[in-house]
Amino acid sequence: MNGAEVYRAHCRSVLTMTEVPIATGPSGRTDTDRDTVVGIMAATSQYVLPNDLPVALLDCEEAFSLLSAEEKLYTHYLSRASFYGGLIVLFQTSPESPAIYILLNRLFRAQEPSVLHGVAQAQGMTNEDYQALLVYTAGFFANMGNYKSFGDTKFVPNVPKEKLEKLLRASEAFTKDPEGMEALWKMVEGGMYSLEPQEKQLGLGDHGISTYFSANCTLEDAELIQKFLDSKSLSAYNTRLFKTEDDGGRTKYEVRLASVSKEGSEDVSSDLSKLLGQFEFEGHEIQVTRGDYSPLLLRVRENLEKAKVYASNENQRKMLEEYGRSFQEGSIQAHKEGSKYWVQDKGPIVESYIGFIESYRDPFGSRGEFEGFVAVVNKLVSARFAQLVSAAERLVASLPWPSTYEKDTFLRPDFTSLDVVTFSGSGIPAGINIPNYDDIRQSVGFKNVSLGNVLSVGYATERDKLTFLSEEDKDVFIKCRGPSFEVQVGLHELLGHGSGKLFVQDEKGTFNFDKENIINPETGEQVRSWYKPGETWDSKFSTIASSYEECRAECVGLYLCVSEEVLRIFGHESQEAQDVLYVNWLNMVRAGLLGLEYYTPETGKWRQAHMQARFVILRVLLEAGENFVTVAQKTGSDGRPDAQVSLDRSKIMSVGRPAIQRFLQKLQVYKSTADVDRARDMYDGYSKVTEEEHKFLTLRDIVILRKEERKLFVQINTRITGDDVEVLRYDSSPSGLILSVLQRFYNDEEELEKDMLELSCADASFWDKQCSR
């Protein structure tokens, strides 16, 4: 049976057993037969998207309509650049993703979803089958690949392969180009449906799939190349790594930079002039090349040039020039220069950022996924965040680490609430703190943004779908989840990611801290470790860096949300303030339980940085004792296994906050001093998921059994009509999402697909894939 048939069979098995009572055996796990079925259903349901997958429109039409003509054109061209760059994510996700994207595009472009439905029915597809195809396609487009952006788990079509193939052959797309469609199907049919153990999740080597590395790369290879890159002060953000063997069996590595320019081009910037070419390093041959994603980055650069005409100030113009140079030449240094201008562009009406940004999905934690966003400022909500910025220095001073572990000067950032017009990449967050370059954050500053229209539609939950809470807690949770999350996002981004100092020794041997006198509060001794020349936070902490930092930021939010001043800034006082505070802590504990979905027992690996962080916080609060937090298994009203989390609100200040205070100081001290060994021991310890402790493996089965899928977002398109920029709006449905993607590249779709196919085929051999063009 294929993946979809396996899933349906197990669903039927479980449904026949929902009235069987739960019996607990000596081990503490539930009755073997029942537990096996629940476990199987939990496992298989991870790999298909449900037909009732929630889809919401990311509405920004009103905010866009208030822009001037020049601002609309600026927004339009930045959106074009972002969407073209977002296609790079397909190549950063899985070997088959680019070809699947092209296949689905051609299928639905030739016949829109409503028309293709009739063809599907004529070929024997049920309405359920066709809905499953729409959901798969929408999910694929929203994630820019066949792995979930949140959790890095593969998903396969919940429709039999034979039925999909039959529809493809009966489609208008196949009639128009039978040879091309046949070739595409042969390229993807295996990878699209395969659920081999290594392909179930993103990972490195035997632990999963990653196209940041060729299939034969191991963790040891990644560590070796990181040492090489550090020795050259060359960032890994815009690179991929490919390993080959010559005829003599000698290993050779290619570090490939993303750029428009290819080998032999003359436009090598000064910071790259000595870094391209062949090197010997620790007995290995390493070649640094460029030209990755060249035709896609060309389109990005061209649209940035068009946007520059409508920039409102010199900072924006210089920012776009440097971004363009970065994408042309492959220079991260140029992107950093652009980011400096971006930080200095205070309070723009149209906010944007673009490039190789977040390293969550690189299994090693150093390479950035392409991301681009364009958004319009919400002035009303931004005024509240401005008050938080004004109070930031006082609040930072109250954080639980010595002042010597804080930046010498707090660089007041912009902090705005934005309505997203365009967000390209694998997923859309609720808030962002950028740039991720530590040297810029320490010396120039950073910006924080809260994405208001994402918050308003993305985190609304119906009461009957709210899991793992008591009925009493559900009432206050529904009422205060939105306001509490706004508080947490604000504190997390501004004072979490924006706080803390890294102890650094530069190339001249100069220290940015008083090495002789600063004491490590965890050891009581002089500071003995720091970041050496060429080392960065990402390169030093590598595989735990992203999750560790998210955990630190979340803890800052919990620690500071008890402040009456903070709650008052967000408009909460008296009982309402206490409820918002309580729900923020309760939400974190519940999120820690929900995080178990993103842990893979077979590999012992976490697949999502934020959810690992929240599980770690849950462990810390359980460890605090005094029944402050409890997690209990129970039988649900439907007779199936269930669970409930509880938090004693009367003990937040006496038990919870002191526990977070102690933990948060450790997180910061280890980060500041580059003490990766102690940090890893502590963080990996809290990240362990076992049955012996709180029966977390059984709880994981229950979490997956009762999970609610994350919403997909439908985005608008903009199009120039005469002298105006027109907004194209779509339904909040899988069909609406599909149409929005089909209409993104209306003026060069065939040439674009040809370029993408050539890129995909050029590297197919690195993952032992066959390619026919």
Coordinates of N, CA, C and O in Angstrom, one line a residue, residues 660-725:
I660 N 12.9 30.0 36.3 CA 13.3 30.6 35.0 C 14.5 31.5 35.2 O 15.4 31.6 34.4
Q661 N 14.6 32.2 36.3 CA 15.7 33.1 36.6 C 17.0 32.4 36.6 O 18.0 32.8 36.0
R662 N 17.0 31.3 37.3 CA 18.3 30.4 37.4 C 18.7 29.9 36.1 O 19.9 29.9 35.7
F663 N 17.7 29.4 35.4 CA 18.0 28.8 34.1 C 18.4 29.8 33.1 O 19.4 29.6 32.3
L664 N 17.8 31.0 33.1 CA 18.1 32.1 32.1 C 19.5 32.6 32.3 O 20.2 32.9 31.3
Q665 N 20.0 32.7 33.6 CA 21.3 33.1 33.8 C 22.3 32.1 33.2 O 23.3 32.5 32.5
K666 N 22.1 30.8 33.4 CA 22.9 29.8 32.7 C 23.0 30.0 31.2 O 24.0 30.0 30.6
L667 N 21.8 30.1 30.6 CA 21.7 30.3 29.2 C 22.6 31.4 28.7 O 23.3 31.3 27.7
Q668 N 22.5 32.6 29.4 CA 23.2 33.8 28.9 C 24.7 33.6 29.2 O 25.5 34.0 28.3
V669 N 25.1 33.1 30.3 CA 26.5 33.0 30.7 C 27.2 32.1 29.7 O 28.3 32.4 29.2
Y670 N 26.6 30.9 29.4 CA 27.2 30.0 28.5 C 27.3 30.6 27.1 O 28.3 30.4 26.4
K671 N 26.3 31.4 26.7 CA 26.3 32.0 25.4 C 27.4 33.1 25.3 O 28.2 33.1 24.4
S672 N 27.4 34.0 26.3 CA 28.4 35.1 26.3 C 29.8 34.5 26.3 O 30.7 35.1 25.6
T673 N 30.1 33.5 27.0 CA 31.5 33.0 27.2 C 31.8 31.9 26.1 O 32.9 31.3 26.2
A674 N 30.9 31.6 25.2 CA 31.2 30.6 24.2 C 31.5 29.2 24.8 O 32.2 28.4 24.3
D675 N 30.8 29.0 25.9 CA 31.1 27.7 26.7 C 30.1 26.7 26.1 O 29.2 26.3 26.7
V676 N 30.5 26.2 24.9 CA 29.6 25.3 24.2 C 29.4 23.9 24.9 O 28.4 23.3 24.8
D677 N 30.5 23.5 25.6 CA 30.4 22.2 26.2 C 29.4 22.1 27.3 O 28.5 21.2 27.4
R678 N 29.5 23.1 28.2 CA 28.5 23.2 29.3 C 27.1 23.4 28.8 O 26.1 22.9 29.3
A679 N 27.0 24.3 27.8 CA 25.7 24.6 27.2 C 25.1 23.4 26.6 O 23.9 23.1 26.8
R680 N 25.9 22.6 25.9 CA 25.3 21.5 25.2 C 24.9 20.4 26.2 O 23.8 19.8 26.1
D681 N 25.7 20.2 27.2 CA 25.4 19.2 28.3 C 24.0 19.6 28.9 O 23.1 18.7 29.1
M682 N 23.9 20.8 29.2 CA 22.6 21.2 29.9 C 21.4 21.2 28.9 O 20.4 20.6 29.3
Y683 N 21.6 21.7 27.8 CA 20.5 21.8 26.8 C 20.1 20.5 26.3 O 18.9 20.2 26.2
D684 N 21.0 19.6 26.0 CA 20.7 18.3 25.5 C 20.0 17.5 26.6 O 19.2 16.7 26.3
G685 N 20.5 17.7 27.8 CA 19.9 17.0 29.0 C 18.4 17.3 29.1 O 17.5 16.4 29.3
Y686 N 18.0 18.6 29.0 CA 16.6 19.0 29.1 C 15.8 18.6 27.9 O 14.6 18.5 27.9
S687 N 16.5 18.4 26.8 CA 15.8 18.0 25.5 C 15.5 16.6 25.4 O 14.8 16.2 24.5
K688 N 16.0 15.7 26.3 CA 15.8 14.3 26.2 C 14.3 14.0 26.4 O 13.6 14.5 27.3
V689 N 13.8 13.0 25.6 CA 12.4 12.6 25.7 C 12.5 11.1 26.0 O 12.9 10.3 25.1
T690 N 12.0 10.7 27.2 CA 12.1 9.3 27.6 C 10.7 8.9 28.2 O 9.9 9.7 28.5
E691 N 10.6 7.6 28.3 CA 9.3 7.1 28.9 C 9.5 7.1 30.5 O 8.5 7.2 31.2
E692 N 10.7 7.0 30.9 CA 11.0 6.9 32.4 C 10.6 8.2 33.1 O 10.1 8.2 34.2
E693 N 10.7 9.3 32.4 CA 10.4 10.6 33.0 C 9.1 11.2 32.4 O 9.0 11.5 31.2
H694 N 8.1 11.2 33.2 CA 6.8 11.8 32.9 C 6.1 11.1 31.7 O 5.2 11.6 31.1
K695 N 6.6 9.9 31.3 CA 6.0 9.1 30.2 C 5.9 10.0 29.0 O 4.9 10.0 28.3
F696 N 7.0 10.6 28.6 CA 6.9 11.6 27.5 C 6.7 10.9 26.2 O 6.1 11.5 25.3
L697 N 7.2 9.6 26.0 CA 6.9 9.0 24.7 C 5.5 8.6 24.5 O 4.9 8.8 23.4
T698 N 4.8 8.2 25.6 CA 3.4 7.9 25.5 C 2.6 9.3 25.3 O 1.7 9.3 24.5
L699 N 3.0 10.3 26.0 CA 2.4 11.6 25.7 C 2.6 12.1 24.3 O 1.7 12.7 23.7
R700 N 3.7 11.8 23.7 CA 4.0 12.1 22.3 C 2.9 11.5 21.4 O 2.4 12.1 20.5
D701 N 2.6 10.2 21.6 CA 1.6 9.5 20.8 C 0.3 10.2 20.9 O -0.4 10.4 20.0
I702 N -0.1 10.6 22.2 CA -1.3 11.3 22.4 C -1.4 12.7 21.7 O -2.4 13.1 21.1
V703 N -0.3 13.4 21.8 CA -0.2 14.7 21.1 C -0.4 14.6 19.6 O -1.2 15.4 19.0
I704 N 0.2 13.6 19.0 CA 0.1 13.4 17.6 C -1.3 13.0 17.2 O -1.9 13.4 16.2
L705 N -1.9 12.1 18.1 CA -3.3 11.6 17.8 C -4.3 12.8 17.8 O -5.2 12.8 17.0
R706 N -4.0 13.8 18.6 CA -5.0 14.9 18.8 C -4.5 16.2 18.2 O -5.1 17.3 18.5
K707 N -3.5 16.2 17.4 CA -2.9 17.4 16.9 C -3.9 18.2 15.9 O -4.7 17.6 15.2
E708 N -3.7 19.5 16.0 CA -4.4 20.4 15.0 C -3.4 20.9 14.1 O -2.4 21.5 14.5
E709 N -3.6 20.8 12.8 CA -2.6 21.3 11.8 C -2.5 22.8 11.9 O -3.5 23.5 12.1
R710 N -1.3 23.3 11.6 CA -1.1 24.7 11.5 C -1.8 25.3 10.3 O -1.9 24.6 9.3
K711 N -2.2 26.5 10.4 CA -2.9 27.2 9.3 C -2.0 27.4 8.1 O -0.8 27.7 8.3
L712 N -2.5 27.3 6.9 CA -1.8 27.8 5.7 C -2.3 29.2 5.4 O -3.5 29.5 5.7
F713 N -1.4 30.1 4.9 CA -1.8 31.5 4.6 C -1.9 31.7 3.1 O -1.0 31.3 2.4
V714 N -3.0 32.3 2.7 CA -3.1 32.7 1.3 C -2.7 34.2 1.2 O -3.2 35.0 2.0
Q715 N -1.8 34.5 0.3 CA -1.3 35.8 0.2 C -1.8 36.5 -1.1 O -2.1 35.8 -2.1
I716 N -1.9 37.8 -1.1 CA -2.4 38.5 -2.2 C -1.2 38.6 -3.3 O -0.1 38.2 -3.0
N717 N -1.6 39.0 -4.5 CA -0.6 39.3 -5.5 C -0.8 40.8 -5.9 O -1.9 41.3 -5.7
T718 N 0.2 41.4 -6.4 CA 0.1 42.8 -6.9 C 0.5 42.7 -8.4 O 1.4 41.9 -8.8
R719 N -0.2 43.6 -9.2 CA 0.1 43.6 -10.6 C 0.0 45.0 -11.1 O -0.9 45.7 -10.7
I720 N 0.9 45.4 -12.0 CA 0.8 46.8 -12.5 C -0.2 46.8 -13.7 O 0.0 46.1 -14.6
T721 N -1.2 47.7 -13.6 CA -2.2 47.9 -14.6 C -2.2 49.4 -15.0 O -2.7 50.2 -14.2
G722 N -1.7 49.7 -16.1 CA -1.6 51.1 -16.5 C -0.6 51.8 -15.5 O 0.5 51.4 -15.4
D723 N -1.1 52.9 -14.9 CA -0.3 53.6 -13.9 C -0.5 53.1 -12.5 O 0.1 53.7 -11.5
D724 N -1.4 52.2 -12.3 CA -1.8 51.7 -10.9 C -1.2 50.3 -10.6 O -0.9 49.6 -11.5
V725 N -1.1 50.1 -9.3 CA -0.8 48.7 -8.8 C -2.0 48.1 -8.3 O -2.7 48.6 -7.4

